[in-house]
C-alpha positions as YAML, in Angstrom:
chain: A
units: angstrom
residues:
- id: 1
  name: MET
  ca: [66.94, 165.31, 32.44]
- id: 2
  name: SER
  ca: [66.43, 166.93, 35.83]
- id: 3
  name: LYS
  ca: [65.21, 164.77, 38.69]
- id: 4
  name: LYS
  ca: [64.38, 167.75, 40.91]
- id: 5
  name: ILE
  ca: [61.24, 167.26, 42.99]
- id: 6
  name: ILE
  ca: [58.99, 170.24, 43.58]
- id: 7
  name: ARG
  ca: [56.24, 170.44, 46.17]
- id: 8
  name: LEU
  ca: [52.68, 171.73, 45.82]
- id: 9
  name: PRO
  ca: [53.32, 175.44, 46.59]
- id: 10
  name: GLU
  ca: [55.90, 175.63, 43.79]
- id: 11
  name: VAL
  ca: [53.67, 173.67, 41.39]
- id: 12
  name: LYS
  ca: [50.84, 176.11, 42.12]
- id: 13
  name: ASN
  ca: [53.18, 179.06, 41.58]
- id: 14
  name: LYS
  ca: [54.59, 177.70, 38.29]
- id: 15
  name: THR
  ca: [51.23, 176.72, 36.81]
- id: 16
  name: GLY
  ca: [48.90, 179.35, 38.24]
- id: 17
  name: LEU
  ca: [46.48, 176.55, 39.15]
- id: 18
  name: SER
  ca: [44.79, 176.07, 42.50]
- id: 19
  name: ARG
  ca: [45.26, 172.95, 44.59]
- id: 20
  name: SER
  ca: [41.81, 171.67, 43.68]
- id: 21
  name: SER
  ca: [42.40, 172.28, 39.95]
- id: 22
  name: ILE
  ca: [45.66, 170.35, 40.10]
- id: 23
  name: TYR
  ca: [44.05, 167.35, 41.79]
- id: 24
  name: LEU
  ca: [41.01, 167.43, 39.48]
- id: 25
  name: ARG
  ca: [43.25, 167.48, 36.40]
- id: 26
  name: MET
  ca: [45.36, 164.67, 37.86]
- id: 27
  name: SER
  ca: [42.24, 162.53, 38.34]
- id: 28
  name: ASN
  ca: [41.28, 163.22, 34.70]
- id: 29
  name: ASN
  ca: [44.83, 162.39, 33.51]
- id: 30
  name: GLU
  ca: [45.23, 165.97, 32.29]
- id: 31
  name: PHE
  ca: [48.14, 166.82, 34.59]
- id: 32
  name: PRO
  ca: [51.34, 165.00, 35.60]
- id: 33
  name: GLN
  ca: [50.87, 162.51, 38.41]
- id: 34
  name: SER
  ca: [52.48, 163.19, 41.76]
- id: 35
  name: ILE
  ca: [55.02, 160.87, 43.31]
- id: 36
  name: SER
  ca: [55.07, 159.71, 46.90]
- id: 37
  name: LEU
  ca: [57.91, 161.05, 49.02]
- id: 38
  name: GLY
  ca: [56.83, 159.29, 52.18]
- id: 39
  name: SER
  ca: [53.76, 158.53, 54.20]
- id: 40
  name: ARG
  ca: [52.39, 162.10, 54.10]
- id: 41
  name: ALA
  ca: [54.41, 163.88, 51.44]
- id: 42
  name: ILE
  ca: [54.13, 164.12, 47.67]
- id: 43
  name: GLY
  ca: [55.88, 166.05, 44.97]
- id: 44
  name: TRP
  ca: [56.17, 166.32, 41.22]
- id: 45
  name: LEU
  ca: [59.15, 166.00, 38.93]
- id: 46
  name: GLU
  ca: [59.99, 169.54, 37.84]
- id: 47
  name: SER
  ca: [60.68, 168.23, 34.32]
- id: 48
  name: ASP
  ca: [57.12, 166.80, 34.13]
- id: 49
  name: ILE
  ca: [55.61, 170.14, 35.14]
- id: 50
  name: ASN
  ca: [57.80, 172.04, 32.65]
- id: 51
  name: GLU
  ca: [56.82, 169.62, 29.88]
- id: 52
  name: TRP
  ca: [53.13, 170.04, 30.73]
- id: 53
  name: LEU
  ca: [53.51, 173.84, 30.63]
- id: 54
  name: GLU
  ca: [55.23, 173.67, 27.22]
- id: 55
  name: GLY
  ca: [52.33, 171.57, 25.93]
- id: 56
  name: CYS
  ca: [49.81, 174.14, 27.19]
- id: 57
  name: ILE
  ca: [51.74, 176.95, 25.52]
- id: 58
  name: ALA
  ca: [51.98, 175.04, 22.23]
- id: 59
  name: ALA
  ca: [48.25, 174.20, 22.30]
- id: 60
  name: SER
  ca: [47.36, 177.80, 23.03]
- id: 61
  name: LYS
  ca: [49.50, 179.10, 20.16]
- id: 62
  name: ALA
  ca: [48.07, 176.51, 17.76]
- id: 63
  name: ALA
  ca: [44.49, 177.45, 18.73]
- id: 64
  name: SER
  ca: [45.16, 181.15, 18.23]
- id: 65
  name: HIS
  ca: [46.41, 180.52, 14.67]
- id: 66
  name: GLU
  ca: [43.25, 178.73, 13.57]
...
């Protein structure tokens, strides 16, 4: 499994979510949690973001077949 860390601009680009939406979903445990990269830097595991996206796609397809 990939251990690549991606920063907020790439997370926003991959998900189509705004910064505030990402942080709101994180606080509601609806989005992967960030990891600390230092005193003022955070990132996300790319594999966690990809897994979250796959779950969204699967949920969307399941809802459209109901």
